[in-house]
Tab-separated table of C-alpha atoms and ligand atoms in Angstrom:
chain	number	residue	atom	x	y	z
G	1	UNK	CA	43.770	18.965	2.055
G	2	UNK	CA	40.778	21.497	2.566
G	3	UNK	CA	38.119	20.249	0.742
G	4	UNK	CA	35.844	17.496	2.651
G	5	UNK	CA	32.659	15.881	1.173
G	6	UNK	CA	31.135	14.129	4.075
G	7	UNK	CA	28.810	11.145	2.906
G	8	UNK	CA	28.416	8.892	5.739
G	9	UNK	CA	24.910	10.210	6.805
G	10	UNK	CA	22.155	13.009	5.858
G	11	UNK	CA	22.284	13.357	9.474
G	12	UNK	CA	25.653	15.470	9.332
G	13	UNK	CA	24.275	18.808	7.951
G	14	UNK	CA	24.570	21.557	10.269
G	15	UNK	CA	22.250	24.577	10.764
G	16	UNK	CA	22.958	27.602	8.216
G	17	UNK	CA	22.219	31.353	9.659
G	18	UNK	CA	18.471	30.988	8.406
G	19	UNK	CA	17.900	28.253	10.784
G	20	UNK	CA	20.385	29.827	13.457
G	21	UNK	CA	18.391	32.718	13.042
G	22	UNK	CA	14.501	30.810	13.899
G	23	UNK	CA	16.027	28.921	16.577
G	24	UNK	CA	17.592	32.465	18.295
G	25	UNK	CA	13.842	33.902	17.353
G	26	UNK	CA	12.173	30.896	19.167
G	27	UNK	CA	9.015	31.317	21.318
G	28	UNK	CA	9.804	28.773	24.076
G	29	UNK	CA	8.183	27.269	27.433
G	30	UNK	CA	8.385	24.369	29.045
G	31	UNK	CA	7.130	21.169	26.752
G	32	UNK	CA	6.882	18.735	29.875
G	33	UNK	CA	4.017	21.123	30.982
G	34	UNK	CA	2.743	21.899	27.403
G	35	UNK	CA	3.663	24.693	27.436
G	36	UNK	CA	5.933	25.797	24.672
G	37	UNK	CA	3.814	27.194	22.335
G	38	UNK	CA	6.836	26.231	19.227
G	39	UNK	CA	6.708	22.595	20.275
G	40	UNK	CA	2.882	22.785	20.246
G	41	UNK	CA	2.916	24.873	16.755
G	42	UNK	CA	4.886	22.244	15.193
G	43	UNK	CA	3.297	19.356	16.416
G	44	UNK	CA	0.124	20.658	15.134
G	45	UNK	CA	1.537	21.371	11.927
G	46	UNK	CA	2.814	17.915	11.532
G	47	UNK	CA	-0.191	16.100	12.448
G	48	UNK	CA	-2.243	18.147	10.061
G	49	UNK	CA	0.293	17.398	7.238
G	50	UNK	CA	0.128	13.599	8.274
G	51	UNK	CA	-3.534	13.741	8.508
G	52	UNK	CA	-3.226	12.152	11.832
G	53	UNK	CA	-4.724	13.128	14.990
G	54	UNK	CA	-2.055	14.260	17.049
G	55	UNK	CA	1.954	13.917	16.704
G	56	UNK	CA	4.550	14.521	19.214
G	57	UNK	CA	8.169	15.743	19.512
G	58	UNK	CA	10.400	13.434	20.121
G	59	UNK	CA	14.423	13.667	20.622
G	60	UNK	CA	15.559	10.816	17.456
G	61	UNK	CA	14.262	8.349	15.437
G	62	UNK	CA	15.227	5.742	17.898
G	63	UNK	CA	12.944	7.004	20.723
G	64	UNK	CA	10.100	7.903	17.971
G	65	UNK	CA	10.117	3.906	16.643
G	66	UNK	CA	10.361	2.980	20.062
G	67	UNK	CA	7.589	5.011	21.304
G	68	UNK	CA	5.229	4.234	18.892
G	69	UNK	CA	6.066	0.596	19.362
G	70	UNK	CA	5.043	0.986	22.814
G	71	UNK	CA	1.982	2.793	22.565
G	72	UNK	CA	0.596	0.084	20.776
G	73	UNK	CA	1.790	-2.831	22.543
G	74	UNK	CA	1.952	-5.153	25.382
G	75	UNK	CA	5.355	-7.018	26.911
G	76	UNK	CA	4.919	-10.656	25.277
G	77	UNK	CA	3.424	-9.301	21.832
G	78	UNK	CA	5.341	-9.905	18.315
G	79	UNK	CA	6.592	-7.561	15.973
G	80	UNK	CA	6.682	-8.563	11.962
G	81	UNK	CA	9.124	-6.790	10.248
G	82	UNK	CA	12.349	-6.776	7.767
G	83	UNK	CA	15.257	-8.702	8.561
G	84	UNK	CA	17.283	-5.432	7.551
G	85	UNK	CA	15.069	-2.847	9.195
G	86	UNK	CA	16.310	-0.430	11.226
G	87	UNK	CA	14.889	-1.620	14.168
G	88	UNK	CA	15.959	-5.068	13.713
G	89	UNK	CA	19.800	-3.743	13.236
G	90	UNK	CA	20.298	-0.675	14.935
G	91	UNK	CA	18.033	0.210	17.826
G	92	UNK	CA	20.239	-1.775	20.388
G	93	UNK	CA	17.827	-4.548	21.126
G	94	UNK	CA	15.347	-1.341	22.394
G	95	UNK	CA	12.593	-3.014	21.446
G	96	UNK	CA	12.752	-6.074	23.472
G	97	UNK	CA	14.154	-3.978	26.421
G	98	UNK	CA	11.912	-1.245	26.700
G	99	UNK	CA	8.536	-2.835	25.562
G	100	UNK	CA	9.145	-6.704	26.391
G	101	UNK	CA	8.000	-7.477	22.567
G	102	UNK	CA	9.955	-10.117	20.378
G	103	UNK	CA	10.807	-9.249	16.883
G	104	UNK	CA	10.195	-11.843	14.090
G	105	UNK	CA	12.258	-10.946	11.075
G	106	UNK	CA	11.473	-11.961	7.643
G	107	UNK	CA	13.480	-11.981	4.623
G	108	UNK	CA	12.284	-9.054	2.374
G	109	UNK	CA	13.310	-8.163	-1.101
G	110	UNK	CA	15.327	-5.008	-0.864
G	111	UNK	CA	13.351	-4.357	2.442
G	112	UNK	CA	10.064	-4.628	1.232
G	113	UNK	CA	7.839	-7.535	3.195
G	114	UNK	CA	4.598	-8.068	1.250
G	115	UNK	CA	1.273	-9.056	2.811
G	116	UNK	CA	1.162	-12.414	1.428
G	117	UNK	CA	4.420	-13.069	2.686
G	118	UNK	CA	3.927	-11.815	6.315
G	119	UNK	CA	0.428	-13.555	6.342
G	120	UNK	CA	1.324	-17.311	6.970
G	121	UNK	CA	3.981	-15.535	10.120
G	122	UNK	CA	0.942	-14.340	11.608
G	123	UNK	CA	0.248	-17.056	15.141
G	124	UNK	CA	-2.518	-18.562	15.742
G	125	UNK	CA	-4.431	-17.872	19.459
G	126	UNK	CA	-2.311	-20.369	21.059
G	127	UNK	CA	-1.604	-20.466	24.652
G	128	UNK	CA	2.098	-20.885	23.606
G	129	UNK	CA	2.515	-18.501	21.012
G	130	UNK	CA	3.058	-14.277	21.277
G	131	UNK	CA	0.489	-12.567	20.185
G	132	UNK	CA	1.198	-11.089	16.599
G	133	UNK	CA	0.253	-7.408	17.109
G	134	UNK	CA	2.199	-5.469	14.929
G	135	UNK	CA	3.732	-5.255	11.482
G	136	UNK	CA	6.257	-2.318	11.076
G	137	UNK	CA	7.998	-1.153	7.270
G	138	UNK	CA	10.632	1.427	6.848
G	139	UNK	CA	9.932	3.647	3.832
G	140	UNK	CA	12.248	5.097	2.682
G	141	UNK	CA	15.135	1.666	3.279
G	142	UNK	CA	18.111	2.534	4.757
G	143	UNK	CA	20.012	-0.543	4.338
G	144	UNK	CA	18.099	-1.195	0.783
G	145	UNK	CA	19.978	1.784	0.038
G	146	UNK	CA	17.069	4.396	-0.053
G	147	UNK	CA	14.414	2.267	-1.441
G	148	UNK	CA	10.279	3.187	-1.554
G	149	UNK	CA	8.137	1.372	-0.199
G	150	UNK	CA	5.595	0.551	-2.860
G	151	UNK	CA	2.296	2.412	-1.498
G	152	UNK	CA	0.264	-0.774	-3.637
G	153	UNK	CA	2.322	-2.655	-0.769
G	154	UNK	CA	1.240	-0.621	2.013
G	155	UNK	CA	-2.245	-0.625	1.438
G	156	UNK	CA	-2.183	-4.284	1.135
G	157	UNK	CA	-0.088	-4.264	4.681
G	158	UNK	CA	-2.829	-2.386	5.935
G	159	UNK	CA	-5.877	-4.575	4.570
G	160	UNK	CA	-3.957	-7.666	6.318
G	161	UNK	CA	-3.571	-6.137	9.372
G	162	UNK	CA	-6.904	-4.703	10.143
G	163	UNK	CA	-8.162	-8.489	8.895
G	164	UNK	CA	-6.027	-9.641	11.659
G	165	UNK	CA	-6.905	-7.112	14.442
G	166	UNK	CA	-2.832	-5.863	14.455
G	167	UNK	CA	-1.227	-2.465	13.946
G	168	UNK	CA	1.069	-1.009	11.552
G	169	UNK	CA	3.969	1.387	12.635
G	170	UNK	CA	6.143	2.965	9.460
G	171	UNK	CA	9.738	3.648	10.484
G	172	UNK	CA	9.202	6.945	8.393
G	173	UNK	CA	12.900	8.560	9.706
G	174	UNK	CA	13.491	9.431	5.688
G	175	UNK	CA	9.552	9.438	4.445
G	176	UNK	CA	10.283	12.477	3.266
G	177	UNK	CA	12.271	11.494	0.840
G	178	UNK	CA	9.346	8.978	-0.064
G	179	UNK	CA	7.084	12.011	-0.591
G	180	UNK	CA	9.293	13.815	-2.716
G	181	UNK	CA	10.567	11.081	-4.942
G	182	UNK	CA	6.913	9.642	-5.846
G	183	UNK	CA	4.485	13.032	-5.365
G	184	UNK	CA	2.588	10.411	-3.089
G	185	UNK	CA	1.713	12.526	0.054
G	186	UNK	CA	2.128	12.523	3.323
G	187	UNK	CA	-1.519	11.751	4.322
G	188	UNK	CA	-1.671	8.898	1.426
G	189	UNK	CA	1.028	7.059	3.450
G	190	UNK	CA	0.052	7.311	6.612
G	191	UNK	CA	-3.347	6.153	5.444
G	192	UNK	CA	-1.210	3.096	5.954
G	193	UNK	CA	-0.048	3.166	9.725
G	194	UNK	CA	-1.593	3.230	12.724
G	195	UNK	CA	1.806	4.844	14.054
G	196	UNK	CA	4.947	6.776	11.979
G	197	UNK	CA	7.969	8.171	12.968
G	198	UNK	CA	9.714	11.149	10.713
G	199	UNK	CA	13.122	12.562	11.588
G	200	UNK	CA	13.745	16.402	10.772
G	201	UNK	CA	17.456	15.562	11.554
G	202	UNK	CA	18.334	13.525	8.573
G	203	UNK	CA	17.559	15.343	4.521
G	204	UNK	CA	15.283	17.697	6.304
G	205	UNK	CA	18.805	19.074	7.516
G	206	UNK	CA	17.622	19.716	11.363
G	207	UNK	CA	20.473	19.543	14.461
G	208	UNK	CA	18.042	17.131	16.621
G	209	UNK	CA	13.890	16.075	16.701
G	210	UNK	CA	11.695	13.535	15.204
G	211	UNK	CA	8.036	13.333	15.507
G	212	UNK	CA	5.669	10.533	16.008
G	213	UNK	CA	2.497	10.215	14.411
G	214	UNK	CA	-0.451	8.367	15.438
G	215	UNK	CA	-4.264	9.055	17.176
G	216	UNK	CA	-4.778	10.894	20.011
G	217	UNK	CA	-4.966	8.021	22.326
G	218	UNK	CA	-1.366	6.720	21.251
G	219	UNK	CA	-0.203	9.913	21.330
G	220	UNK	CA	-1.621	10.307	25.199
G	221	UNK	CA	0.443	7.086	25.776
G	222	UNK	CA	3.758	7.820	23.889
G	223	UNK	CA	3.609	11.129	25.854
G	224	UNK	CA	3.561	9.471	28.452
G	225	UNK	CA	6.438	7.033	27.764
G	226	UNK	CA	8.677	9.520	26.425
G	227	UNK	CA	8.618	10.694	30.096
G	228	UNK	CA	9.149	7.668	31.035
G	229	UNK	CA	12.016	6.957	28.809
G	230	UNK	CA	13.614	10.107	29.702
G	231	UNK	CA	12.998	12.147	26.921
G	232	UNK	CA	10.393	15.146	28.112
G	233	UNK	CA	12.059	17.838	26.953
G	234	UNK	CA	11.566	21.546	28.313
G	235	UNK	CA	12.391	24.684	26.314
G	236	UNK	CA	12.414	22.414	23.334
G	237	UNK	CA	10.935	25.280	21.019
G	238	UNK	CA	14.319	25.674	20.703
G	239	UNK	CA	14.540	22.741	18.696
G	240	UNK	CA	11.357	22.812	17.420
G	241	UNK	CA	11.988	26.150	15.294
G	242	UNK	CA	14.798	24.013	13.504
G	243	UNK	CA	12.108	21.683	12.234
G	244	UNK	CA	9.238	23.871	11.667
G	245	UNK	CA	12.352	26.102	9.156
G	246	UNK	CA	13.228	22.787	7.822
G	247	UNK	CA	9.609	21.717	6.645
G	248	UNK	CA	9.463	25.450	5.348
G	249	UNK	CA	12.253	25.545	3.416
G	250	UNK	CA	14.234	22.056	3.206
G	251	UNK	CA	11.546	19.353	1.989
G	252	UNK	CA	10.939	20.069	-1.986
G	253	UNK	CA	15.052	20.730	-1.894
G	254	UNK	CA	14.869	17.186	-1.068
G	255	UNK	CA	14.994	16.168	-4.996
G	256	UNK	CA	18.276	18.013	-5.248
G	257	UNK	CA	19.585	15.185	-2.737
G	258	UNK	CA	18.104	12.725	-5.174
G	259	UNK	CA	19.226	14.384	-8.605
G	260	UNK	CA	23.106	14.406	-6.887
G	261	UNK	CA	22.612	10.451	-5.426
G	262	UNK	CA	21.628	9.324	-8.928
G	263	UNK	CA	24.272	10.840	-10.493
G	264	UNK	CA	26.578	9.460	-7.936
G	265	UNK	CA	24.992	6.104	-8.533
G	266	UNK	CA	25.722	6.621	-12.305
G	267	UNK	CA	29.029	7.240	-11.797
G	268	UNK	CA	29.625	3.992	-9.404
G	269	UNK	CA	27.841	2.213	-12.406
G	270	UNK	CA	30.589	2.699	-14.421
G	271	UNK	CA	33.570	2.701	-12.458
G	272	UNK	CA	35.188	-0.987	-12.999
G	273	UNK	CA	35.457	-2.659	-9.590
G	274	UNK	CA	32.559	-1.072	-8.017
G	275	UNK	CA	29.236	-2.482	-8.375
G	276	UNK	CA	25.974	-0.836	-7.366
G	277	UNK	CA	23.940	-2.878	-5.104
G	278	UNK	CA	20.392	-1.173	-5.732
G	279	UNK	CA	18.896	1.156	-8.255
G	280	UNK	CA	19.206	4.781	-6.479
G	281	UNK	CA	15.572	5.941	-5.922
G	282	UNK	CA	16.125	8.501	-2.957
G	283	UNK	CA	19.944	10.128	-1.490
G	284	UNK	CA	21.355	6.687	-0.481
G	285	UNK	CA	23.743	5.253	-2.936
G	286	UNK	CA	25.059	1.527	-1.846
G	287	UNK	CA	28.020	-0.423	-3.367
G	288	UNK	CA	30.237	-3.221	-3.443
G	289	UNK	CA	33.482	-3.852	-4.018
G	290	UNK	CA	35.364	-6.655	-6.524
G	291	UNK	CA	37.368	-8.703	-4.502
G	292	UNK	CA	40.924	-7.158	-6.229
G	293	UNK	CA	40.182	-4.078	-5.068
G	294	UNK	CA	40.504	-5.298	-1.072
G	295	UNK	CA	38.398	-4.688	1.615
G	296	UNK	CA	35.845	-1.685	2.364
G	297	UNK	CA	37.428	-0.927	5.566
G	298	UNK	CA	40.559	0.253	3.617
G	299	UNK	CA	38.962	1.600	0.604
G	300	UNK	CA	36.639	3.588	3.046
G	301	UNK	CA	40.298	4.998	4.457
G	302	UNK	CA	41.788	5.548	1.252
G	303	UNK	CA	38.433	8.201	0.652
G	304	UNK	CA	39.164	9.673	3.625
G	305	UNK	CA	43.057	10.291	3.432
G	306	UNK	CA	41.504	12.455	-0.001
G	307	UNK	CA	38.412	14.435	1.628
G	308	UNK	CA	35.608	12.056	1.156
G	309	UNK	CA	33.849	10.536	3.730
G	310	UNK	CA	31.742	7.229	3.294
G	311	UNK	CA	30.047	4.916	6.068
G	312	UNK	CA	29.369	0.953	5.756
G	313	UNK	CA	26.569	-0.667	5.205
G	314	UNK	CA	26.522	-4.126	7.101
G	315	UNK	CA	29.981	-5.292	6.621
G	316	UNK	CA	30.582	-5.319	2.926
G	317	UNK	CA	29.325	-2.626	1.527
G	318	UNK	CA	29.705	1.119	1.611
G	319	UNK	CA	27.303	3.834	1.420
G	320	UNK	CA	27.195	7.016	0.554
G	321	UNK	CA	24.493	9.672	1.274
G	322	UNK	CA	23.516	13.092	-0.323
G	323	UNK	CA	22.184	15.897	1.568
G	324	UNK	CA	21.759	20.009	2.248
G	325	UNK	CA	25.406	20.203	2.291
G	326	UNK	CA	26.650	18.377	-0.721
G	327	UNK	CA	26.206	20.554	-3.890
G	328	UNK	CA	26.319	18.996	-7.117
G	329	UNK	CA	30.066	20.265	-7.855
G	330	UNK	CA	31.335	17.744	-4.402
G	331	UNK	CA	29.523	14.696	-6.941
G	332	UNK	CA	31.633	15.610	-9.764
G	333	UNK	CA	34.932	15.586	-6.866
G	334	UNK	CA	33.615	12.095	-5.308
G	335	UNK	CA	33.831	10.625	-8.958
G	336	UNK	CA	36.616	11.379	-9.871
G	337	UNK	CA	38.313	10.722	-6.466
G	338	UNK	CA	36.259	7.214	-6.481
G	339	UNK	CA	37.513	5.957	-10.280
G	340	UNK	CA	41.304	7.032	-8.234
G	341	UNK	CA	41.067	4.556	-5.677
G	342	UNK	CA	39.338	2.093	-7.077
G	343	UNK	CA	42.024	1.752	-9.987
G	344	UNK	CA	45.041	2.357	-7.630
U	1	TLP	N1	19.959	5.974	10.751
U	1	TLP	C1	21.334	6.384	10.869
U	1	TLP	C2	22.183	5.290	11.500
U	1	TLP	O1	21.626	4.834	12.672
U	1	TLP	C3	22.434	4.111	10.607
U	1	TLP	C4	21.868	6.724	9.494
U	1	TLP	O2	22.947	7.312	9.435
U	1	TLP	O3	21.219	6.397	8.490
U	1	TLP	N2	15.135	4.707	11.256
U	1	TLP	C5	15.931	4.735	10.174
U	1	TLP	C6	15.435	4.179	8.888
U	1	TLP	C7	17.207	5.310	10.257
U	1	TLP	O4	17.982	5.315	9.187
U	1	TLP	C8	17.628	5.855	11.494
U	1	TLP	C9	19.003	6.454	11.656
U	1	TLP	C10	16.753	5.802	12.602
U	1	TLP	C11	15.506	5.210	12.438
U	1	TLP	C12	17.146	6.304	13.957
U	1	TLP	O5	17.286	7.675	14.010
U	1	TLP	P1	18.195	8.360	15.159
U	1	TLP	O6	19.604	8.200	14.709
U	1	TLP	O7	17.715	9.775	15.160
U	1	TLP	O8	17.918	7.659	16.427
């Protein structure tokens, strides 16, 4: 078997000779001192394109959320968010270690929370209660299977919250995709957030690097924490190059992702035994399984032993993700493989 079509994550791509080729060209010095002039190019690049103050380089989308979470917080406050968020499911608890907040989880509909529904979770000033201080949304949804975030949603997110004196952080890691699927831009969402995080090492097709978004004064402090945290980096131009080549040349590309997901999506449609679990809006495709066809664990092998390789979602569904290195011929392969197993 030669042929392999991994699907578990847009974070598998690896860096063509273009890229290879910017990161070998790389200005560099050393970041912890401001002083690589790459790191400093692209973080004013993205802060311009966010229409935000300042941004900064950060290793992943774990330590961008969790930087941003505590710039803009104190140990004891409350975060609102989605009971399938990212940071409710797969940030290890980071939250609660690193910034001493408690997360409230509500029950959203295919990850979106609306403003009227996060309203009546918002405490009172009560001398027993945290202090409600932030509400964070993940656009686009990982686990609502590459879902936007209705902007109509964010705006009313962001009329509650200034109401209520609290912040909003967007787990942005795939707002990219957002941006590309809808035409809405950059700057229109982030109209939304007082913080953002956006990973270049997911569809932007990047090795490592996310970057946090936010005013100058929560940038000062998430500087500062990433230091804290561990995560100054110091010839990081290095890195730095990868993203500034991937916003040059890998974010309208982004639809290609989409086009190929859809058409995977299609496909899953109409395969008996598999059933799509949410329209596909972005590169994440999500399905179940009828029960004859046995459990996800094995069907997830059964891919593999033929090239194709899938990830779960929770623990009963599989997922499948489009990116840089999938071409549209590897969807045509996946279907065919996928009506084979699921009829064997
Ligand atoms: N998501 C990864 C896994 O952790 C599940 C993936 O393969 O999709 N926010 C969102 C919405 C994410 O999907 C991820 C990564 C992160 C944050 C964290 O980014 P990293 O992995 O760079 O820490």
């Amino acid at each position: 078997m030669s042929r392999i079509v991994d699907l578990r994550s847009d974070t598998v791509t690896r860096p063509g000779p273009d890229m290879r080729r910017a990161i070998a060209e790389a200005a560099v010095g050393d970041d912890v001192f401001g002083d690589d002039p790459t790191v400093n190019l692209l973080e004013e690049r993205v802060a311009s394109l966010f229409g935000t103050e300042a941004a900064l380089f950060v290793p992943s989308g774990t330590m961008g959320n969790q930087l941003a979470l505590a710039a803009i917080t104190q140990p004891g406050d409350e975060v609102i968010l989605d009971r399938q968020s990212h940071i409710f499911n797969h940030q290890v608890a980071a939250a609660s270690v690193l910034s001493g907040v408690q997360l409230n989880p509500l029950d959203g509909d295919s990850g979106v929370i609306t403003a009227e529904q996060i309203a009546p979770h918002i405490r009172p000033d009560n001398v027993h209660q945290p202090v409600s201080k932030v509400i964070a949304i993940e656009n686009t949804h990982n686990r609502a299977g590459g879902r936007v975030f209705p902007l109509d949603e964010m705006r009313r997110i962001r009329r509650l919250a200034d109401a209520q004196g609290m912040k909003v952080h967007l787990d942005g890691a795939r707002l990219a995709n957002a941006v590309v699927a809808t035409g809405v831009s950059f700057v229109e969402y982030l109209s939304c957030a007082d913080t953002t995080n956006m990973c270049f090492s997911k569809g932007l097709g990047a090795p490592v690097g996310s970057i946090v978004g936010g005013n100058s004064e929560v940038i000062r402090r998430a500087r500062k924490k990433r230091k804290q945290f561990g995560g100054g980096m110091r010839q990081a131009g290095l890195l730095a190059a990868a993203a500034l080549f991937a916003l040059d040349h890998h974010l309208e590309r982004l639809g290609e992702d989409h086009e190929n997901a859809t058409r995977l999506g299609d496909v899953i449609a109409g395969i008996d035994g598999l059933q799509l679990v949410f329209p596909v809006q972005t590169n994440i495709v999500i399905f179940e399984l009828d029960e004859r066809i046995g459990s996800v664990e094995t069907f997830v092998d059964r891919l593999k032993q033929r090239g194709i390789l899938a990830s779960l979602s929770g623990r009963a569904r599989v997922r499948m993700v489009t990116h840089l290195d999938v071409k549209s011929d590897d969807i045509d392969f996946v279907a065919e493989t996928l009506a084979r197993v699921a009829s064997a």
